[in-house]
mmCIF file of C-alpha atoms in Angstrom:
data_model
loop_
_atom_site.group_PDB
_atom_site.id
_atom_site.type_symbol
_atom_site.label_atom_id
_atom_site.label_comp_id
_atom_site.label_asym_id
_atom_site.label_seq_id
_atom_site.Cartn_x
_atom_site.Cartn_y
_atom_site.Cartn_z
ATOM 1 C CA UNK A 1 -73.863 39.100 203.120
ATOM 2 C CA UNK A 2 -72.760 35.802 204.684
ATOM 3 C CA UNK A 3 -71.995 32.778 202.525
ATOM 4 C CA UNK A 4 -72.426 29.064 203.261
ATOM 5 C CA UNK A 5 -69.718 26.628 202.198
ATOM 6 C CA UNK A 6 -71.981 23.662 202.896
ATOM 7 C CA UNK A 7 -74.393 24.352 200.036
ATOM 8 C CA UNK A 8 -72.755 27.325 198.214
ATOM 9 C CA UNK A 9 -75.723 29.591 198.934
ATOM 10 C CA UNK A 10 -75.900 33.033 200.486
ATOM 11 C CA UNK A 11 -77.870 34.092 203.549
ATOM 12 C CA UNK A 12 -76.543 31.701 206.201
ATOM 13 C CA UNK A 13 -73.332 30.107 207.465
ATOM 14 C CA UNK A 14 -72.089 26.530 207.236
ATOM 15 C CA UNK A 15 -72.895 25.733 210.876
ATOM 16 C CA UNK A 16 -76.542 26.685 210.311
ATOM 17 C CA UNK A 17 -76.969 24.928 206.957
ATOM 18 C CA UNK A 18 -79.964 22.579 206.726
ATOM 19 C CA UNK A 19 -79.293 21.410 203.154
ATOM 20 C CA UNK A 20 -75.614 20.516 202.998
ATOM 21 C CA UNK A 21 -74.495 19.103 199.667
ATOM 22 C CA UNK A 22 -73.062 15.570 199.495
ATOM 23 C CA UNK A 23 -69.640 15.143 197.894
ATOM 24 C CA UNK A 24 -69.644 12.745 194.945
ATOM 25 C CA UNK A 25 -65.999 11.821 195.637
ATOM 26 C CA UNK A 26 -66.031 10.964 199.357
ATOM 27 C CA UNK A 27 -69.753 11.239 200.278
ATOM 28 C CA UNK A 28 -68.856 13.861 202.858
ATOM 29 C CA UNK A 29 -71.203 16.720 203.723
ATOM 30 C CA UNK A 30 -69.692 19.340 201.436
ATOM 31 C CA UNK A 31 -70.006 20.240 197.726
ATOM 32 C CA UNK A 32 -67.962 18.117 195.329
ATOM 33 C CA UNK A 33 -66.215 21.254 194.064
ATOM 34 C CA UNK A 34 -64.903 21.871 197.592
ATOM 35 C CA UNK A 35 -63.475 18.359 198.040
ATOM 36 C CA UNK A 36 -59.936 18.180 199.394
ATOM 37 C CA UNK A 37 -57.792 15.054 199.173
ATOM 38 C CA UNK A 38 -55.743 14.245 202.237
ATOM 39 C CA UNK A 39 -52.320 15.868 201.812
ATOM 40 C CA UNK A 40 -49.118 13.838 201.761
ATOM 41 C CA UNK A 41 -46.149 15.536 203.392
ATOM 42 C CA UNK A 42 -43.828 17.099 200.835
ATOM 43 C CA UNK A 43 -45.755 15.461 197.998
ATOM 44 C CA UNK A 44 -44.558 16.274 194.513
ATOM 45 C CA UNK A 45 -45.547 14.934 191.135
ATOM 46 C CA UNK A 46 -43.249 15.348 188.175
ATOM 47 C CA UNK A 47 -43.469 14.346 184.510
ATOM 48 C CA UNK A 48 -44.433 15.342 180.991
ATOM 49 C CA UNK A 49 -47.669 15.647 179.035
ATOM 50 C CA UNK A 50 -47.133 14.683 175.396
ATOM 51 C CA UNK A 51 -49.609 15.580 172.649
ATOM 52 C CA UNK A 52 -49.576 13.163 169.679
ATOM 53 C CA UNK A 53 -51.304 15.527 167.265
ATOM 54 C CA UNK A 54 -48.711 18.277 167.655
ATOM 55 C CA UNK A 55 -45.628 16.239 168.625
ATOM 56 C CA UNK A 56 -44.921 18.528 171.543
ATOM 57 C CA UNK A 57 -44.319 17.870 175.215
ATOM 58 C CA UNK A 58 -46.031 19.870 177.941
ATOM 59 C CA UNK A 59 -44.961 20.049 181.567
ATOM 60 C CA UNK A 60 -47.567 20.871 184.207
ATOM 61 C CA UNK A 61 -46.047 22.550 187.198
ATOM 62 C CA UNK A 62 -48.027 23.729 190.232
ATOM 63 C CA UNK A 63 -46.917 24.733 193.696
ATOM 64 C CA UNK A 64 -46.670 21.873 196.176
ATOM 65 C CA UNK A 65 -47.231 23.844 199.358
ATOM 66 C CA UNK A 66 -50.239 24.027 201.641
ATOM 67 C CA UNK A 67 -51.880 27.421 201.035
ATOM 68 C CA UNK A 68 -52.098 30.043 203.736
ATOM 69 C CA UNK A 69 -55.616 31.205 204.638
ATOM 70 C CA UNK A 70 -54.410 34.822 204.481
ATOM 71 C CA UNK A 71 -53.274 34.834 200.872
ATOM 72 C CA UNK A 72 -55.056 35.686 197.659
ATOM 73 C CA UNK A 73 -53.966 34.633 194.196
ATOM 74 C CA UNK A 74 -54.843 34.908 190.514
ATOM 75 C CA UNK A 75 -58.286 33.315 190.658
ATOM 76 C CA UNK A 76 -61.132 34.870 188.685
ATOM 77 C CA UNK A 77 -64.752 33.961 187.902
ATOM 78 C CA UNK A 78 -65.295 33.151 184.226
ATOM 79 C CA UNK A 79 -68.009 31.788 181.977
ATOM 80 C CA UNK A 80 -67.065 28.582 180.144
ATOM 81 C CA UNK A 81 -68.794 27.061 177.126
ATOM 82 C CA UNK A 82 -68.047 25.157 173.942
ATOM 83 C CA UNK A 83 -67.613 26.806 170.570
ATOM 84 C CA UNK A 84 -70.460 24.649 169.266
ATOM 85 C CA UNK A 85 -72.918 25.814 171.972
ATOM 86 C CA UNK A 86 -71.748 29.253 173.158
ATOM 87 C CA UNK A 87 -75.140 30.077 174.684
ATOM 88 C CA UNK A 88 -74.914 27.171 177.155
ATOM 89 C CA UNK A 89 -72.280 28.471 179.537
ATOM 90 C CA UNK A 90 -71.426 27.848 183.163
ATOM 91 C CA UNK A 91 -69.905 30.123 185.783
ATOM 92 C CA UNK A 92 -66.776 28.797 187.466
ATOM 93 C CA UNK A 93 -63.611 29.997 189.143
ATOM 94 C CA UNK A 94 -60.446 29.735 187.063
ATOM 95 C CA UNK A 95 -56.986 29.493 188.579
ATOM 96 C CA UNK A 96 -54.513 31.389 186.375
ATOM 97 C CA UNK A 97 -51.316 29.429 186.887
ATOM 98 C CA UNK A 98 -48.141 30.868 185.407
ATOM 99 C CA UNK A 99 -46.215 27.785 186.582
ATOM 100 C CA UNK A 100 -48.316 25.357 184.534
ATOM 101 C CA UNK A 101 -47.990 24.877 180.806
ATOM 102 C CA UNK A 102 -51.163 22.778 180.551
ATOM 103 C CA UNK A 103 -54.824 23.647 181.040
ATOM 104 C CA UNK A 104 -57.280 21.502 183.014
ATOM 105 C CA UNK A 105 -61.031 21.345 183.626
ATOM 106 C CA UNK A 106 -62.677 19.548 186.544
ATOM 107 C CA UNK A 107 -64.610 16.387 185.743
ATOM 108 C CA UNK A 108 -67.682 17.881 187.405
ATOM 109 C CA UNK A 109 -67.693 20.950 185.170
ATOM 110 C CA UNK A 110 -66.791 18.951 182.058
ATOM 111 C CA UNK A 111 -69.809 16.739 182.692
ATOM 112 C CA UNK A 112 -72.102 19.745 182.351
ATOM 113 C CA UNK A 113 -70.838 20.609 178.886
ATOM 114 C CA UNK A 114 -72.571 19.042 175.908
ATOM 115 C CA UNK A 115 -69.341 18.052 174.241
ATOM 116 C CA UNK A 116 -67.793 14.638 173.738
ATOM 117 C CA UNK A 117 -64.230 14.471 175.073
ATOM 118 C CA UNK A 118 -61.481 12.490 173.400
ATOM 119 C CA UNK A 119 -60.488 9.677 175.739
ATOM 120 C CA UNK A 120 -56.848 9.522 176.722
ATOM 121 C CA UNK A 121 -54.655 8.330 179.565
ATOM 122 C CA UNK A 122 -51.995 10.080 181.597
ATOM 123 C CA UNK A 123 -49.116 8.483 183.454
ATOM 124 C CA UNK A 124 -48.422 10.229 186.749
ATOM 125 C CA UNK A 125 -45.326 9.908 188.906
ATOM 126 C CA UNK A 126 -45.275 11.085 192.520
ATOM 127 C CA UNK A 127 -43.034 10.542 195.536
ATOM 128 C CA UNK A 128 -45.467 7.868 196.737
ATOM 129 C CA UNK A 129 -46.666 6.435 193.415
ATOM 130 C CA UNK A 130 -44.647 5.787 190.267
ATOM 131 C CA UNK A 131 -46.088 5.274 186.802
ATOM 132 C CA UNK A 132 -49.673 5.583 187.989
ATOM 133 C CA UNK A 133 -52.070 5.458 185.035
ATOM 134 C CA UNK A 134 -55.187 7.629 185.106
ATOM 135 C CA UNK A 135 -57.889 7.804 182.488
ATOM 136 C CA UNK A 136 -59.095 11.252 181.472
ATOM 137 C CA UNK A 137 -60.613 13.179 178.621
ATOM 138 C CA UNK A 138 -59.457 16.125 176.585
ATOM 139 C CA UNK A 139 -61.349 18.922 174.871
ATOM 140 C CA UNK A 140 -60.288 21.113 171.952
ATOM 141 C CA UNK A 141 -63.278 23.459 171.574
ATOM 142 C CA UNK A 142 -63.663 25.098 174.979
ATOM 143 C CA UNK A 143 -63.874 28.863 175.343
ATOM 144 C CA UNK A 144 -64.164 31.271 178.244
ATOM 145 C CA UNK A 145 -65.120 34.869 178.796
ATOM 146 C CA UNK A 146 -64.702 37.399 181.537
ATOM 147 C CA UNK A 147 -67.391 37.590 184.219
ATOM 148 C CA UNK A 148 -68.611 40.946 182.868
ATOM 149 C CA UNK A 149 -67.539 40.803 179.204
ATOM 150 C CA UNK A 150 -68.930 39.140 176.077
ATOM 151 C CA UNK A 151 -65.601 38.558 174.294
ATOM 152 C CA UNK A 152 -64.354 34.969 174.290
ATOM 153 C CA UNK A 153 -60.898 33.435 174.623
ATOM 154 C CA UNK A 154 -60.375 30.007 173.069
ATOM 155 C CA UNK A 155 -58.721 27.546 175.433
ATOM 156 C CA UNK A 156 -55.932 25.254 174.239
ATOM 157 C CA UNK A 157 -56.329 21.481 174.568
ATOM 158 C CA UNK A 158 -57.845 21.007 178.002
ATOM 159 C CA UNK A 159 -57.512 17.824 180.068
ATOM 160 C CA UNK A 160 -59.976 16.643 182.698
ATOM 161 C CA UNK A 161 -58.995 16.013 186.298
ATOM 162 C CA UNK A 162 -60.984 15.189 189.428
ATOM 163 C CA UNK A 163 -60.543 18.538 191.130
ATOM 164 C CA UNK A 164 -58.824 21.852 190.530
ATOM 165 C CA UNK A 165 -56.298 22.554 193.320
ATOM 166 C CA UNK A 166 -57.500 25.848 194.763
ATOM 167 C CA UNK A 167 -58.409 27.287 198.158
ATOM 168 C CA UNK A 168 -61.540 29.361 198.768
ATOM 169 C CA UNK A 169 -59.597 31.835 200.908
ATOM 170 C CA UNK A 170 -57.361 32.566 197.911
ATOM 171 C CA UNK A 171 -60.242 34.239 196.065
ATOM 172 C CA UNK A 172 -59.970 38.025 196.211
ATOM 173 C CA UNK A 173 -63.213 40.012 196.239
ATOM 174 C CA UNK A 174 -64.251 43.651 196.282
ATOM 175 C CA UNK A 175 -63.995 43.466 200.082
ATOM 176 C CA UNK A 176 -60.331 42.519 199.765
ATOM 177 C CA UNK A 177 -59.623 45.580 197.628
ATOM 178 C CA UNK A 178 -61.541 47.867 199.983
ATOM 179 C CA UNK A 179 -59.128 47.147 202.847
ATOM 180 C CA UNK A 180 -56.195 48.873 201.147
ATOM 181 C CA UNK A 181 -55.981 52.493 200.106
ATOM 182 C CA UNK A 182 -53.937 51.685 196.982
ATOM 183 C CA UNK A 183 -56.517 49.089 195.862
ATOM 184 C CA UNK A 184 -59.693 51.054 196.598
ATOM 185 C CA UNK A 185 -59.851 52.478 193.026
ATOM 186 C CA UNK A 186 -60.473 48.948 191.669
ATOM 187 C CA UNK A 187 -63.037 47.946 194.314
ATOM 188 C CA UNK A 188 -65.958 48.109 191.895
ATOM 189 C CA UNK A 189 -64.088 46.047 189.296
ATOM 190 C CA UNK A 190 -63.422 43.017 191.529
ATOM 191 C CA UNK A 191 -66.532 40.784 191.687
ATOM 192 C CA UNK A 192 -67.976 39.656 195.027
ATOM 193 C CA UNK A 193 -67.689 35.991 195.966
ATOM 194 C CA UNK A 194 -69.614 33.874 193.476
ATOM 195 C CA UNK A 195 -71.731 30.800 194.153
ATOM 196 C CA UNK A 196 -69.618 28.448 192.061
ATOM 197 C CA UNK A 197 -66.764 26.021 192.484
ATOM 198 C CA UNK A 198 -63.283 25.755 190.990
ATOM 199 C CA UNK A 199 -63.553 24.331 187.492
ATOM 200 C CA UNK A 200 -60.518 25.488 185.500
ATOM 201 C CA UNK A 201 -56.759 25.679 185.827
ATOM 202 C CA UNK A 202 -55.378 27.762 182.966
ATOM 203 C CA UNK A 203 -51.680 27.450 182.269
ATOM 204 C CA UNK A 204 -49.353 29.693 180.323
ATOM 205 C CA UNK A 205 -50.051 27.740 177.152
ATOM 206 C CA UNK A 206 -53.016 30.131 177.089
ATOM 207 C CA UNK A 207 -50.960 33.313 177.326
ATOM 208 C CA UNK A 208 -53.878 35.470 176.186
ATOM 209 C CA UNK A 209 -55.662 34.635 179.436
ATOM 210 C CA UNK A 210 -52.649 35.322 181.670
ATOM 211 C CA UNK A 211 -51.078 38.358 179.996
ATOM 212 C CA UNK A 212 -51.329 41.479 182.214
ATOM 213 C CA UNK A 213 -53.029 44.544 180.786
ATOM 214 C CA UNK A 214 -53.012 46.655 183.956
ATOM 215 C CA UNK A 215 -51.657 46.514 187.497
ATOM 216 C CA UNK A 216 -51.672 48.382 190.811
ATOM 217 C CA UNK A 217 -48.682 48.189 193.150
ATOM 218 C CA UNK A 218 -48.552 48.915 196.864
ATOM 219 C CA UNK A 219 -45.732 49.328 199.320
ATOM 220 C CA UNK A 220 -43.282 46.636 200.389
ATOM 221 C CA UNK A 221 -45.109 43.591 201.692
ATOM 222 C CA UNK A 222 -48.511 44.766 200.466
ATOM 223 C CA UNK A 223 -50.661 42.865 197.969
ATOM 224 C CA UNK A 224 -50.789 44.013 194.365
ATOM 225 C CA UNK A 225 -53.578 43.831 191.810
ATOM 226 C CA UNK A 226 -53.244 42.606 188.259
ATOM 227 C CA UNK A 227 -55.777 42.776 185.442
ATOM 228 C CA UNK A 228 -55.903 40.301 182.563
ATOM 229 C CA UNK A 229 -58.560 39.882 179.881
ATOM 230 C CA UNK A 230 -60.390 37.725 182.427
ATOM 231 C CA UNK A 231 -60.583 40.417 185.089
ATOM 232 C CA UNK A 232 -58.828 41.742 188.176
ATOM 233 C CA UNK A 233 -57.162 39.567 190.797
ATOM 234 C CA UNK A 234 -55.256 40.479 193.947
ATOM 235 C CA UNK A 235 -52.030 38.683 194.806
ATOM 236 C CA UNK A 236 -50.297 38.545 198.177
ATOM 237 C CA UNK A 237 -50.860 38.429 201.913
ATOM 238 C CA UNK A 238 -53.817 40.332 203.273
ATOM 239 C CA UNK A 239 -55.658 40.971 206.514
ATOM 240 C CA UNK A 240 -58.235 38.213 206.321
ATOM 241 C CA UNK A 241 -61.689 38.824 207.798
ATOM 242 C CA UNK A 242 -62.999 35.381 206.932
ATOM 243 C CA UNK A 243 -64.716 33.300 209.596
ATOM 244 C CA UNK A 244 -62.760 30.479 211.241
ATOM 245 C CA UNK A 245 -65.606 28.113 210.371
ATOM 246 C CA UNK A 246 -64.926 28.400 206.654
ATOM 247 C CA UNK A 247 -63.517 25.238 205.147
ATOM 248 C CA UNK A 248 -60.155 24.480 203.594
ATOM 249 C CA UNK A 249 -60.972 23.171 200.155
ATOM 250 C CA UNK A 250 -57.862 22.537 198.182
ATOM 251 C CA UNK A 251 -54.210 21.661 198.011
ATOM 252 C CA UNK A 252 -51.987 22.523 195.091
ATOM 253 C CA UNK A 253 -49.780 19.744 193.712
ATOM 254 C CA UNK A 254 -46.804 19.509 191.404
ATOM 255 C CA UNK A 255 -48.014 17.431 188.466
ATOM 256 C CA UNK A 256 -46.020 15.652 185.808
ATOM 257 C CA UNK A 257 -47.767 13.313 183.393
ATOM 258 C CA UNK A 258 -47.219 11.457 180.133
ATOM 259 C CA UNK A 259 -50.124 10.988 177.763
ATOM 260 C CA UNK A 260 -50.465 7.342 176.756
ATOM 261 C CA UNK A 261 -51.863 5.290 173.897
ATOM 262 C CA UNK A 262 -52.938 1.637 173.861
ATOM 263 C CA UNK A 263 -50.960 -0.840 171.738
ATOM 264 C CA UNK A 264 -52.458 -3.943 170.123
ATOM 265 C CA UNK A 265 -51.772 -6.022 173.256
ATOM 266 C CA UNK A 266 -53.746 -3.514 175.332
ATOM 267 C CA UNK A 267 -50.662 -2.334 177.182
ATOM 268 C CA UNK A 268 -50.315 1.375 177.812
ATOM 269 C CA UNK A 269 -47.319 2.939 176.093
ATOM 270 C CA UNK A 270 -46.229 6.570 175.843
ATOM 271 C CA UNK A 271 -47.137 8.355 172.656
ATOM 272 C CA UNK A 272 -43.626 9.783 172.651
ATOM 273 C CA UNK A 273 -40.641 9.615 174.927
ATOM 274 C CA UNK A 274 -39.054 12.861 175.983
ATOM 275 C CA UNK A 275 -36.096 12.351 173.660
ATOM 276 C CA UNK A 276 -38.352 11.477 170.722
ATOM 277 C CA UNK A 277 -40.822 14.315 171.156
ATOM 278 C CA UNK A 278 -40.292 17.305 168.923
ATOM 279 C CA UNK A 279 -40.195 20.385 171.111
ATOM 280 C CA UNK A 280 -39.670 18.460 174.358
ATOM 281 C CA UNK A 281 -38.424 20.763 177.067
ATOM 282 C CA UNK A 282 -35.569 19.752 179.361
ATOM 283 C CA UNK A 283 -35.887 20.394 183.051
#
């Protein structure tokens, strides 16, 4: 069945959509979850996230390359909720990022949860912007579960960000598995494309979510499948059958941040410097 990226509904294509969503970030005619910031050539962000309560530094490290439309990655649909209200859950795609040691939730998805975030600030440094201060929230009681399972995984401290850097063509589906003889046995275990956006980036500080429990290898150059507690994903280059009209929706960035506090003069200062932070990790 065809899928529309203008309203995230099935049954028609984007070019025929009569009820395109309006982006809350740029007011463009696309869903907010599919918003893509304009890329900056060779952009990188580097830094440290420091947690005051645990005296530990966390680096967030994502790929800084423009994704290929013929690649799939570790992206799975999950249900997210709070521990206080587990029955009120929302379906979203989660990017399982083994190069990030922090976990993030999109502002749009966080706004749907009936939980009060702790306000904080992050200092970001990029090739085009140094010491940029951004306000965000953090949650300590989020939990997720597999698309087809009732068992929950508790997320570590989760920071909000405007968007989750992911690309719709990187989502593997049952159709992806069906194209390869070595992946056909898992066809029925890979969900079809879901009508939801990208709401979570889960780093390796949540190892329970990323740890492999099963895998299927192919020949040289072929994609492989990996199963975690959150489901199956397919990683690698594949023969894409997606329509050319489908939209690019994300760009992955290298992120480095420092969590800040406010002193009595209302100036932002780091909670800890890298040398002062217990457990700080050298790059």
